[in-house]
CSV table of C-alpha atoms in Angstrom, one decimal:
chain,number,residue,atom,x,y,z
A,4,UNK,CA,36.4,62.0,1.3
A,5,UNK,CA,35.7,65.3,-0.6
A,6,UNK,CA,36.4,64.3,-4.2
A,7,UNK,CA,33.8,62.6,-6.1
A,8,UNK,CA,34.1,58.9,-6.8
A,9,UNK,CA,34.1,57.8,-10.4
A,10,UNK,CA,33.4,54.3,-11.5
A,11,UNK,CA,34.4,53.7,-15.1
A,12,UNK,CA,33.0,50.7,-16.9
A,13,UNK,CA,35.4,49.9,-19.7
A,14,UNK,CA,35.4,46.8,-21.9
A,15,UNK,CA,38.7,45.1,-22.0
A,16,UNK,CA,37.6,42.6,-24.7
A,17,UNK,CA,37.6,45.2,-27.5
A,18,UNK,CA,40.3,47.8,-27.1
A,19,UNK,CA,39.7,49.2,-30.6
A,20,UNK,CA,36.3,50.4,-29.7
A,21,UNK,CA,36.6,54.1,-29.5
A,22,UNK,CA,33.1,54.8,-28.4
A,23,UNK,CA,32.9,56.3,-25.0
A,24,UNK,CA,31.5,53.9,-22.4
A,25,UNK,CA,28.7,54.9,-20.0
A,26,UNK,CA,29.9,55.9,-16.5
A,27,UNK,CA,28.1,56.0,-13.1
A,28,UNK,CA,29.0,58.8,-10.9
A,29,UNK,CA,28.1,58.5,-7.2
A,30,UNK,CA,28.3,61.7,-5.1
A,31,UNK,CA,29.0,61.6,-1.4
A,32,UNK,CA,25.4,62.7,-0.5
A,33,UNK,CA,23.7,60.3,-2.9
A,34,UNK,CA,22.0,57.2,-1.6
A,35,UNK,CA,21.6,54.1,-3.6
A,36,UNK,CA,19.1,51.3,-2.9
A,37,UNK,CA,19.8,48.0,-4.4
A,38,UNK,CA,17.0,45.4,-4.5
A,39,UNK,CA,18.0,41.8,-5.1
A,40,UNK,CA,15.4,39.2,-5.8
A,41,UNK,CA,16.4,35.6,-5.4
A,42,UNK,CA,14.4,32.4,-6.4
A,43,UNK,CA,13.9,29.6,-3.9
A,44,UNK,CA,16.7,27.0,-4.2
A,45,UNK,CA,16.0,23.4,-4.7
A,46,UNK,CA,18.2,20.6,-3.4
A,47,UNK,CA,17.4,16.9,-3.7
A,48,UNK,CA,13.8,17.6,-4.5
A,49,UNK,CA,13.2,19.7,-1.4
A,50,UNK,CA,12.0,23.3,-1.8
A,51,UNK,CA,13.2,25.7,0.9
A,52,UNK,CA,11.9,29.2,1.0
A,53,UNK,CA,13.3,32.1,3.0
A,54,UNK,CA,11.7,35.4,3.6
A,55,UNK,CA,13.3,38.7,4.2
A,56,UNK,CA,12.5,38.7,7.9
A,57,UNK,CA,14.5,35.5,8.5
A,58,UNK,CA,17.6,36.8,6.7
A,59,UNK,CA,17.8,40.5,7.4
A,60,UNK,CA,15.3,41.7,10.0
A,61,UNK,CA,15.4,40.7,13.7
A,62,UNK,CA,12.1,39.3,14.8
A,63,UNK,CA,11.7,41.4,17.9
A,64,UNK,CA,13.3,44.7,17.4
A,65,UNK,CA,13.4,45.0,13.6
A,66,UNK,CA,17.1,45.8,13.6
A,67,UNK,CA,18.6,45.2,10.1
A,68,UNK,CA,21.5,42.7,9.8
A,69,UNK,CA,23.5,41.1,7.1
A,70,UNK,CA,23.1,37.5,6.1
A,71,UNK,CA,25.7,35.4,7.8
A,72,UNK,CA,25.9,32.4,5.4
A,73,UNK,CA,25.2,31.9,1.7
A,74,UNK,CA,21.9,30.4,0.5
A,75,UNK,CA,23.7,27.3,-0.8
A,76,UNK,CA,25.4,26.7,2.5
A,77,UNK,CA,22.1,27.3,4.3
A,78,UNK,CA,20.5,24.6,2.3
A,79,UNK,CA,23.3,22.1,3.0
A,80,UNK,CA,23.3,22.9,6.8
A,81,UNK,CA,19.5,22.5,7.0
A,82,UNK,CA,20.0,18.8,6.3
A,83,UNK,CA,23.4,18.3,7.9
A,84,UNK,CA,23.2,20.2,11.2
A,85,UNK,CA,26.2,19.2,13.3
A,86,UNK,CA,24.5,19.8,16.6
A,87,UNK,CA,21.7,17.3,16.5
A,88,UNK,CA,23.6,14.9,18.8
A,89,UNK,CA,23.4,17.6,21.6
A,90,UNK,CA,19.6,17.2,21.9
A,91,UNK,CA,18.6,15.8,25.3
A,92,UNK,CA,15.2,14.1,24.8
A,93,UNK,CA,15.1,12.8,28.4
A,94,UNK,CA,14.8,16.3,29.9
A,95,UNK,CA,12.3,17.7,27.4
A,96,UNK,CA,9.0,18.6,29.1
A,97,UNK,CA,6.3,20.4,27.1
A,98,UNK,CA,3.6,20.3,29.8
A,99,UNK,CA,4.5,23.7,31.2
A,100,UNK,CA,3.0,27.0,30.0
A,101,UNK,CA,4.5,28.1,26.7
A,102,UNK,CA,6.1,31.4,27.9
A,103,UNK,CA,9.6,32.7,27.9
A,104,UNK,CA,11.5,31.9,31.1
A,105,UNK,CA,13.0,35.4,31.2
A,106,UNK,CA,10.4,37.9,29.7
A,107,UNK,CA,7.3,35.7,30.5
A,108,UNK,CA,6.0,36.5,27.1
A,109,UNK,CA,4.0,33.9,25.1
A,110,UNK,CA,4.9,35.4,21.7
A,111,UNK,CA,7.4,33.7,19.5
A,112,UNK,CA,8.6,31.3,22.1
A,113,UNK,CA,11.3,28.7,21.4
A,114,UNK,CA,12.3,25.7,23.4
A,115,UNK,CA,16.0,24.9,23.8
A,116,UNK,CA,16.3,21.1,23.0
A,117,UNK,CA,19.5,20.9,25.0
A,118,UNK,CA,18.3,22.2,28.4
A,119,UNK,CA,14.6,22.3,27.9
A,120,UNK,CA,14.1,25.9,28.8
A,121,UNK,CA,11.8,28.3,26.9
A,122,UNK,CA,13.1,31.6,25.4
A,123,UNK,CA,11.6,34.3,23.2
A,124,UNK,CA,12.7,35.1,19.6
A,125,UNK,CA,15.7,33.8,17.7
A,126,UNK,CA,17.1,37.0,16.1
A,127,UNK,CA,20.0,39.1,17.3
A,128,UNK,CA,19.8,40.3,20.9
A,129,UNK,CA,16.9,38.0,21.7
A,130,UNK,CA,16.8,35.8,24.7
A,131,UNK,CA,17.0,32.6,22.7
A,132,UNK,CA,20.0,33.9,20.7
A,133,UNK,CA,21.8,35.1,23.8
A,134,UNK,CA,21.2,31.8,25.5
A,135,UNK,CA,22.6,30.0,22.5
A,136,UNK,CA,25.8,32.1,22.5
A,137,UNK,CA,26.4,32.0,26.3
A,138,UNK,CA,25.6,28.3,26.9
A,139,UNK,CA,26.7,26.8,23.6
A,140,UNK,CA,23.1,25.4,23.0
A,141,UNK,CA,22.2,25.5,19.4
A,142,UNK,CA,19.1,23.5,18.6
A,143,UNK,CA,15.7,25.2,19.2
A,144,UNK,CA,12.1,24.4,18.5
A,145,UNK,CA,9.4,27.0,17.7
A,146,UNK,CA,6.5,25.9,20.0
A,147,UNK,CA,3.9,27.4,17.7
A,148,UNK,CA,5.1,26.5,14.1
A,149,UNK,CA,6.9,23.3,15.2
A,150,UNK,CA,9.9,24.2,13.2
A,151,UNK,CA,13.5,23.5,14.3
A,152,UNK,CA,16.3,26.1,14.1
A,153,UNK,CA,20.0,26.3,14.7
A,154,UNK,CA,21.1,29.4,16.6
A,155,UNK,CA,23.0,31.7,16.4
A,156,UNK,CA,23.4,30.7,12.7
A,157,UNK,CA,19.6,31.1,12.3
A,158,UNK,CA,18.9,28.5,9.7
A,159,UNK,CA,16.0,26.0,9.7
A,160,UNK,CA,16.9,22.3,10.5
A,161,UNK,CA,15.2,19.7,8.3
A,162,UNK,CA,15.7,16.2,9.6
A,163,UNK,CA,13.2,13.3,9.8
A,164,UNK,CA,14.7,12.1,13.2
A,165,UNK,CA,13.1,15.1,14.9
A,166,UNK,CA,9.6,14.0,14.1
A,167,UNK,CA,9.3,12.2,17.5
A,168,UNK,CA,9.8,15.5,19.3
A,169,UNK,CA,7.0,17.1,17.3
A,170,UNK,CA,4.7,14.2,18.2
A,171,UNK,CA,5.5,14.6,21.9
A,172,UNK,CA,4.8,18.4,21.7
A,173,UNK,CA,1.6,17.9,19.7
A,174,UNK,CA,0.4,14.3,19.5
A,175,UNK,CA,-2.2,13.5,16.9
A,176,UNK,CA,-4.4,10.5,16.7
A,177,UNK,CA,-6.1,9.5,13.4
A,178,UNK,CA,-7.7,6.3,12.3
A,179,UNK,CA,-6.5,6.0,8.7
A,180,UNK,CA,-8.1,2.6,8.2
A,181,UNK,CA,-11.4,1.2,9.4
A,182,UNK,CA,-11.3,-2.3,8.0
A,183,UNK,CA,-12.0,-4.3,11.1
A,184,UNK,CA,-15.5,-5.0,9.8
A,185,UNK,CA,-13.9,-6.8,6.8
A,186,UNK,CA,-11.1,-8.5,8.9
A,187,UNK,CA,-13.6,-10.3,11.1
A,188,UNK,CA,-15.5,-11.7,8.1
A,189,UNK,CA,-12.3,-12.8,6.2
A,190,UNK,CA,-10.8,-14.3,9.3
A,191,UNK,CA,-13.9,-16.3,10.1
A,192,UNK,CA,-14.3,-17.6,6.5
A,193,UNK,CA,-10.7,-18.7,6.4
A,194,UNK,CA,-11.4,-21.0,9.4
A,195,UNK,CA,-14.3,-22.7,7.7
A,196,UNK,CA,-12.9,-26.1,6.7
A,197,UNK,CA,-14.5,-26.6,3.3
A,198,UNK,CA,-13.7,-23.1,2.2
A,199,UNK,CA,-10.2,-23.3,3.5
A,200,UNK,CA,-9.5,-26.7,1.8
A,201,UNK,CA,-10.9,-25.4,-1.5
A,202,UNK,CA,-8.9,-22.2,-1.7
A,203,UNK,CA,-5.6,-23.9,-0.5
A,204,UNK,CA,-5.5,-25.7,-3.9
A,205,UNK,CA,-5.0,-23.0,-6.5
A,206,UNK,CA,-6.0,-25.3,-9.3
A,207,UNK,CA,-9.6,-25.2,-8.2
A,208,UNK,CA,-10.0,-21.7,-9.4
A,209,UNK,CA,-7.1,-20.9,-11.6
A,210,UNK,CA,-9.0,-21.5,-14.9
A,211,UNK,CA,-12.2,-19.6,-14.2
A,212,UNK,CA,-13.8,-18.1,-17.3
A,213,UNK,CA,-15.9,-15.0,-16.9
A,214,UNK,CA,-17.9,-12.9,-19.4
A,215,UNK,CA,-15.9,-10.2,-21.2
A,216,UNK,CA,-15.6,-7.0,-19.2
A,217,UNK,CA,-16.2,-8.7,-15.8
A,218,UNK,CA,-14.2,-7.2,-12.9
A,219,UNK,CA,-14.8,-10.0,-10.4
A,220,UNK,CA,-11.8,-12.3,-11.2
A,221,UNK,CA,-9.3,-10.6,-8.8
A,222,UNK,CA,-11.7,-11.2,-5.9
A,223,UNK,CA,-11.3,-15.0,-6.0
A,224,UNK,CA,-7.5,-14.8,-6.7
A,225,UNK,CA,-6.9,-12.4,-3.8
A,226,UNK,CA,-9.1,-14.4,-1.4
A,227,UNK,CA,-7.2,-17.6,-2.4
A,228,UNK,CA,-3.9,-15.8,-1.8
A,229,UNK,CA,-5.1,-14.7,1.6
A,230,UNK,CA,-6.1,-18.2,2.6
A,231,UNK,CA,-2.8,-19.7,1.5
A,232,UNK,CA,-0.8,-17.0,3.3
A,233,UNK,CA,-2.8,-17.3,6.5
A,234,UNK,CA,-2.3,-21.1,6.7
A,235,UNK,CA,1.3,-21.0,5.5
A,236,UNK,CA,3.5,-22.8,8.1
A,237,UNK,CA,6.6,-21.1,6.8
A,238,UNK,CA,5.7,-17.5,7.2
A,239,UNK,CA,8.5,-15.2,8.2
A,240,UNK,CA,6.2,-13.1,10.4
A,241,UNK,CA,3.4,-13.9,12.8
A,242,UNK,CA,0.9,-11.8,10.9
A,243,UNK,CA,-0.1,-11.1,7.3
A,244,UNK,CA,-1.6,-8.1,5.6
A,245,UNK,CA,-4.9,-8.3,3.8
A,246,UNK,CA,-4.2,-5.2,1.8
A,247,UNK,CA,-4.4,-6.9,-1.6
A,248,UNK,CA,-7.7,-8.5,-0.7
A,249,UNK,CA,-9.1,-5.3,0.5
A,250,UNK,CA,-8.1,-3.5,-2.7
A,251,UNK,CA,-9.9,-6.2,-4.7
A,252,UNK,CA,-13.0,-5.7,-2.5
A,253,UNK,CA,-13.0,-2.0,-3.2
A,254,UNK,CA,-12.7,-2.5,-7.0
A,255,UNK,CA,-15.1,-5.4,-7.4
A,256,UNK,CA,-17.8,-3.8,-5.2
A,257,UNK,CA,-17.4,-0.5,-7.1
A,258,UNK,CA,-16.4,1.3,-3.8
A,259,UNK,CA,-19.5,0.1,-2.0
A,260,UNK,CA,-17.2,-1.4,0.7
A,261,UNK,CA,-14.1,0.6,1.6
A,262,UNK,CA,-11.4,0.1,4.2
A,263,UNK,CA,-11.1,3.8,5.0
A,264,UNK,CA,-14.7,4.1,6.3
A,265,UNK,CA,-16.4,1.9,8.9
A,266,UNK,CA,-19.0,-0.4,7.5
A,267,UNK,CA,-21.4,-3.2,8.5
A,268,UNK,CA,-20.2,-6.8,8.5
A,269,UNK,CA,-23.6,-8.3,7.6
A,270,UNK,CA,-24.0,-6.6,4.1
A,271,UNK,CA,-20.3,-7.3,3.5
A,272,UNK,CA,-20.7,-11.0,4.3
A,273,UNK,CA,-23.7,-11.3,2.1
A,274,UNK,CA,-22.0,-9.6,-0.8
A,275,UNK,CA,-18.8,-11.6,-0.4
A,276,UNK,CA,-20.5,-15.0,-0.3
A,277,UNK,CA,-22.6,-14.2,-3.4
A,278,UNK,CA,-19.7,-12.6,-5.3
A,279,UNK,CA,-17.4,-15.6,-4.7
A,280,UNK,CA,-20.2,-17.9,-5.8
A,281,UNK,CA,-20.8,-15.8,-8.9
A,282,UNK,CA,-17.1,-15.8,-9.9
A,283,UNK,CA,-16.5,-19.5,-9.1
A,284,UNK,CA,-19.4,-20.6,-11.3
A,285,UNK,CA,-18.3,-18.3,-14.2
A,286,UNK,CA,-21.3,-16.0,-13.8
A,287,UNK,CA,-23.7,-19.0,-14.1
A,288,UNK,CA,-25.3,-18.6,-10.7
A,289,UNK,CA,-27.5,-21.8,-11.1
A,290,UNK,CA,-24.4,-23.9,-10.8
A,291,UNK,CA,-23.2,-25.2,-7.5
A,292,UNK,CA,-20.0,-23.9,-5.8
A,293,UNK,CA,-18.2,-24.4,-2.6
A,294,UNK,CA,-19.9,-21.4,-1.0
A,295,UNK,CA,-23.4,-22.8,-1.6
A,296,UNK,CA,-22.4,-26.3,-0.6
A,297,UNK,CA,-21.1,-25.0,2.7
A,298,UNK,CA,-23.5,-22.3,3.8
A,299,UNK,CA,-26.8,-22.7,1.8
A,300,UNK,CA,-29.9,-24.0,3.4
A,301,UNK,CA,-33.6,-24.0,2.4
A,302,UNK,CA,-36.8,-23.0,4.0
A,303,UNK,CA,-40.5,-22.7,3.1
A,304,UNK,CA,-42.1,-19.3,3.8
A,305,UNK,CA,-45.9,-19.3,4.5
A,306,UNK,CA,-47.4,-15.9,4.0
A,307,UNK,CA,-50.8,-14.5,4.3
A,308,UNK,CA,-52.1,-10.9,3.9
A,309,UNK,CA,-53.8,-9.2,6.9
A,310,UNK,CA,-57.1,-7.6,5.9
A,311,UNK,CA,-57.4,-3.9,6.8
A,312,UNK,CA,-60.0,-2.9,9.4
A,313,UNK,CA,-63.6,-3.2,8.0
A,314,UNK,CA,-62.8,-6.0,5.6
A,315,UNK,CA,-63.8,-9.7,6.1
A,316,UNK,CA,-60.6,-11.1,4.8
A,317,UNK,CA,-62.3,-13.4,2.3
A,318,UNK,CA,-60.9,-13.6,-1.2
A,319,UNK,CA,-58.0,-14.9,-3.3
A,320,UNK,CA,-55.5,-12.3,-2.1
A,321,UNK,CA,-56.0,-13.2,1.5
A,322,UNK,CA,-55.2,-16.9,1.1
A,323,UNK,CA,-52.0,-18.4,2.5
A,324,UNK,CA,-49.2,-18.9,0.0
A,325,UNK,CA,-46.1,-21.0,0.4
A,326,UNK,CA,-42.8,-20.5,-1.4
A,327,UNK,CA,-39.5,-22.3,-1.1
A,328,UNK,CA,-36.4,-20.2,-0.9
A,329,UNK,CA,-32.7,-20.7,-0.1
A,330,UNK,CA,-30.7,-18.8,2.5
A,331,UNK,CA,-27.0,-18.3,3.3
A,332,UNK,CA,-27.7,-16.9,6.8
A,333,UNK,CA,-30.6,-16.6,9.2
A,334,UNK,CA,-31.5,-13.2,10.7
A,335,UNK,CA,-32.5,-13.0,14.4
A,336,UNK,CA,-34.6,-10.1,15.6
A,337,UNK,CA,-33.8,-8.7,19.0
A,338,UNK,CA,-36.7,-7.5,21.2
A,339,UNK,CA,-36.9,-3.7,21.5
A,340,UNK,CA,-35.1,-2.1,24.3
A,341,UNK,CA,-37.4,-0.7,27.1
A,342,UNK,CA,-38.0,3.0,26.8
A,343,UNK,CA,-38.5,3.5,30.5
A,344,UNK,CA,-36.9,1.6,33.4
A,345,UNK,CA,-37.9,1.4,37.0
A,346,UNK,CA,-35.9,2.9,39.9
A,347,UNK,CA,-32.8,0.9,40.4
A,348,UNK,CA,-32.9,-0.8,37.0
A,349,UNK,CA,-31.1,1.9,35.0
A,350,UNK,CA,-27.9,-0.2,34.9
A,351,UNK,CA,-29.5,-3.5,34.0
A,352,UNK,CA,-28.9,-4.6,30.4
A,353,UNK,CA,-31.7,-6.7,28.9
A,354,UNK,CA,-30.9,-10.3,28.1
A,355,UNK,CA,-32.6,-12.9,25.8
A,356,UNK,CA,-31.8,-16.5,25.2
A,357,UNK,CA,-30.9,-17.5,21.6
A,358,UNK,CA,-33.6,-20.2,21.7
A,359,UNK,CA,-36.2,-17.4,22.0
A,360,UNK,CA,-34.8,-15.8,18.8
A,361,UNK,CA,-34.7,-19.1,16.9
A,362,UNK,CA,-38.5,-19.6,17.5
A,363,UNK,CA,-39.0,-17.4,14.5
A,364,UNK,CA,-38.1,-20.5,12.3
A,365,UNK,CA,-40.2,-23.2,14.1
A,366,UNK,CA,-43.1,-22.9,11.6
A,367,UNK,CA,-45.5,-21.7,14.4
A,368,UNK,CA,-44.4,-18.2,15.2
A,369,UNK,CA,-45.9,-15.6,12.9
A,370,UNK,CA,-43.8,-12.5,12.1
A,371,UNK,CA,-45.4,-9.3,10.9
A,372,UNK,CA,-43.9,-7.6,7.8
A,373,UNK,CA,-45.2,-4.3,6.5
A,374,UNK,CA,-45.1,-2.9,3.0
A,375,UNK,CA,-46.2,0.5,1.6
A,376,UNK,CA,-49.7,-0.8,1.0
A,377,UNK,CA,-50.3,-4.0,3.0
A,378,UNK,CA,-49.3,-6.0,6.1
A,379,UNK,CA,-48.3,-9.7,5.9
A,380,UNK,CA,-47.9,-12.4,8.5
A,381,UNK,CA,-45.2,-14.9,7.7
A,382,UNK,CA,-44.1,-18.3,9.1
A,383,UNK,CA,-40.7,-19.8,8.3
A,384,UNK,CA,-40.1,-23.5,8.1
A,385,UNK,CA,-36.5,-24.8,7.7
A,386,UNK,CA,-36.5,-27.7,5.2
A,387,UNK,CA,-32.7,-28.2,4.7
A,388,UNK,CA,-30.0,-27.6,7.2
A,389,UNK,CA,-26.7,-26.2,5.9
A,390,UNK,CA,-23.3,-27.6,6.8
A,391,UNK,CA,-22.3,-24.4,8.4
A,392,UNK,CA,-25.1,-22.2,10.0
A,393,UNK,CA,-24.6,-18.5,10.0
A,394,UNK,CA,-26.8,-16.5,12.4
A,395,UNK,CA,-26.9,-12.7,12.0
A,396,UNK,CA,-28.3,-10.8,15.0
A,397,UNK,CA,-30.1,-7.6,14.0
A,398,UNK,CA,-28.5,-5.2,16.5
A,399,UNK,CA,-28.6,-1.9,14.6
A,400,UNK,CA,-31.7,0.1,13.6
A,401,UNK,CA,-31.2,2.9,11.1
A,402,UNK,CA,-33.6,5.8,10.3
A,403,UNK,CA,-33.3,9.1,8.6
A,404,UNK,CA,-31.5,10.8,11.4
A,405,UNK,CA,-29.2,8.4,13.2
A,406,UNK,CA,-28.2,4.7,13.8
A,407,UNK,CA,-29.4,3.2,17.1
A,408,UNK,CA,-27.8,0.1,18.6
A,409,UNK,CA,-29.7,-2.5,20.7
A,410,UNK,CA,-27.4,-3.5,23.6
A,411,UNK,CA,-29.4,-6.6,24.5
A,412,UNK,CA,-27.1,-9.5,25.5
A,413,UNK,CA,-27.9,-12.8,23.7
A,414,UNK,CA,-27.3,-15.8,25.9
A,415,UNK,CA,-26.2,-18.7,23.8
A,416,UNK,CA,-24.4,-22.1,24.4
A,417,UNK,CA,-21.3,-23.2,22.7
A,418,UNK,CA,-23.4,-26.1,21.2
A,419,UNK,CA,-27.1,-26.4,20.6
A,420,UNK,CA,-29.5,-28.7,18.7
A,421,UNK,CA,-31.6,-27.4,15.8
A,422,UNK,CA,-34.0,-30.4,16.0
A,423,UNK,CA,-36.6,-28.5,18.0
A,424,UNK,CA,-36.8,-25.8,15.3
A,425,UNK,CA,-37.3,-28.1,12.3
A,426,UNK,CA,-39.9,-30.7,11.4
A,427,UNK,CA,-39.4,-34.3,12.5
A,428,UNK,CA,-39.4,-35.5,9.0
A,429,UNK,CA,-36.6,-33.1,8.2
A,430,UNK,CA,-34.6,-34.0,11.3
A,431,UNK,CA,-34.7,-37.7,10.3
A,432,UNK,CA,-32.7,-36.9,7.2
A,433,UNK,CA,-29.6,-36.0,9.2
A,434,UNK,CA,-27.5,-38.2,11.4
A,435,UNK,CA,-26.8,-35.2,13.7
A,436,UNK,CA,-28.6,-31.8,14.0
A,437,UNK,CA,-26.3,-30.4,16.7
A,438,UNK,CA,-24.2,-27.4,15.9
A,439,UNK,CA,-20.9,-26.3,17.6
A,440,UNK,CA,-19.9,-22.6,17.7
A,441,UNK,CA,-16.9,-21.9,15.4
A,442,UNK,CA,-16.8,-18.1,15.2
A,443,UNK,CA,-18.5,-15.3,17.2
A,444,UNK,CA,-18.2,-11.8,15.8
A,445,UNK,CA,-19.1,-9.1,18.3
A,446,UNK,CA,-19.4,-5.3,18.3
A,447,UNK,CA,-18.1,-3.1,21.1
A,448,UNK,CA,-18.9,0.7,21.4
A,449,UNK,CA,-21.2,3.1,19.6
A,450,UNK,CA,-22.6,2.4,16.1
A,451,UNK,CA,-20.3,5.0,14.5
A,452,UNK,CA,-17.1,4.7,16.5
A,453,UNK,CA,-17.3,1.1,17.7
A,454,UNK,CA,-14.9,-1.8,16.8
A,455,UNK,CA,-15.4,-5.4,15.7
A,456,UNK,CA,-13.6,-8.4,16.9
A,457,UNK,CA,-14.1,-12.2,16.5
A,458,UNK,CA,-13.8,-15.1,18.9
A,459,UNK,CA,-12.3,-18.1,17.0
A,460,UNK,CA,-12.1,-21.7,18.1
A,461,UNK,CA,-8.9,-23.5,16.9
A,462,UNK,CA,-9.8,-27.2,17.0
A,463,UNK,CA,-6.2,-28.4,16.8
A,464,UNK,CA,-5.3,-26.5,19.9
A,465,UNK,CA,-8.6,-26.8,21.7
A,466,UNK,CA,-8.5,-23.2,22.5
A,467,UNK,CA,-10.6,-20.0,22.0
A,468,UNK,CA,-8.9,-16.8,20.8
A,469,UNK,CA,-10.0,-13.2,20.8
A,470,UNK,CA,-8.8,-11.6,17.5
A,471,UNK,CA,-9.0,-7.9,16.8
A,472,UNK,CA,-6.8,-6.8,13.9
A,473,UNK,CA,-3.3,-7.6,15.1
A,474,UNK,CA,-4.2,-8.3,18.7
A,475,UNK,CA,-4.7,-12.0,19.5
A,476,UNK,CA,-5.3,-13.2,23.0
A,477,UNK,CA,-6.4,-16.4,24.6
A,478,UNK,CA,-10.0,-16.5,25.8
A,479,UNK,CA,-12.0,-18.6,28.2
A,480,UNK,CA,-15.2,-20.1,26.8
A,481,UNK,CA,-17.2,-18.6,29.7
A,482,UNK,CA,-16.3,-15.1,28.5
A,483,UNK,CA,-17.7,-15.6,25.0
A,484,UNK,CA,-21.3,-15.4,26.1
A,485,UNK,CA,-20.8,-12.0,27.8
A,486,UNK,CA,-20.1,-10.2,24.5
A,487,UNK,CA,-22.5,-8.3,22.3
A,488,UNK,CA,-22.7,-11.0,19.6
A,489,UNK,CA,-23.4,-9.8,16.1
A,490,UNK,CA,-22.7,-12.7,13.7
A,491,UNK,CA,-22.2,-16.3,14.6
A,492,UNK,CA,-20.9,-19.2,12.5
A,493,UNK,CA,-21.8,-22.8,13.7
A,494,UNK,CA,-20.4,-26.0,12.4
A,495,UNK,CA,-22.5,-29.2,12.3
A,496,UNK,CA,-21.3,-31.7,14.8
A,497,UNK,CA,-20.8,-34.5,12.3
A,498,UNK,CA,-18.5,-32.2,10.4
A,499,UNK,CA,-16.6,-31.2,13.5
A,500,UNK,CA,-15.5,-34.8,14.0
A,501,UNK,CA,-14.1,-35.0,10.4
A,502,UNK,CA,-12.3,-31.7,10.6
A,503,UNK,CA,-10.9,-32.1,14.1
A,504,UNK,CA,-7.2,-31.8,14.3
A,505,UNK,CA,-6.8,-29.7,11.2
């Protein structure tokens, strides 16, 4: 072509316009570069971006090529690939080295999801593209970016049904929720008969009046809902979710207790019992509530100050003082673990009977307590037994650097008598001082990554169960004493007769 090409831009809309129109003259030797900038297309709320390398440049050799399909068609095919039914999941094996089966290169490797082989690249004249054309295999997975592509059309596949293949290639394990320390407390309280009977009747707490601005009202309502759902004989499923109750705990505790971070059941138990009592009494804590009637006991604390070295200990401040206080649970102190063990004893776990720990409350054993300026010796005398006795075994010790767990095994019976730990005059007030184990909360693992489970006794079935989140298994009573007990709830024997069969 020797003659020059002339492109004349003429407006057909206005023939009367005599003004000469601009023209563009392109000579044979001239080169024109046209740059087209497109915006990412959006379809159904999904933003899909394409770079110039995917559309025009081969990944391996850099050879320029023209786009095969339009952008609109590419978006549609990304969600409606017709070759997804050719994927053979049964033959996929991602345990081999991620290298091309032909070039043995580990760069830009794709896995054919039809035959399971690895190939390099996806552009024109690459091993993956050639394999796609010759064998009619179209679905490939980038082993590095975890993106799916259809070859030789070279568009990305977006489909939720392919997530299982990603998980097989790169499995990830996360613990989104750490609410087992709450679950064991809630499950145990729901099996305490007076608490259960009270919250099953919604009229008992539907008209609570709290001070203006109080945020505690949802706690009682959500706990009542949880109890009614748990004991509902017409549930559609064999399990229920405590999510609403956990949300109320987070709000009412002002994020002190959260279900996304592991916590300690003992502080949570103390907060929950006091918060439920506070709300049920309308913020008038001197009133009685079902929580105090069920768990509260009384004791007398005899305290005397220890004189420092060089002082005689004579004076008003060194006299023994006695105060009466109430309690919702009793704390049991474990003996310190031995720092050094003899040869052959390195696998022996220390054990202690629960009677030894309960001697703290026999009004004879003195326990040392230190403050910033003085040391005190205290004796505890139980003057009123609760209907349900909660024992909290102090198993964790926290300092400025780490949390240490005491692995001592506590040997305890299913039933024991509290008469030997209280005064005779106090024991005569009760027809029965024997307690039967109702719930045993134990901890397994390290202080930071361990889990909590509870052993529950169902009186109607006469059977023990091991409950850990959604896992419930039957348990022999002999296996309960082998666990690392942390919190125990005992029911007084005279109450067990009344609640049997419920």
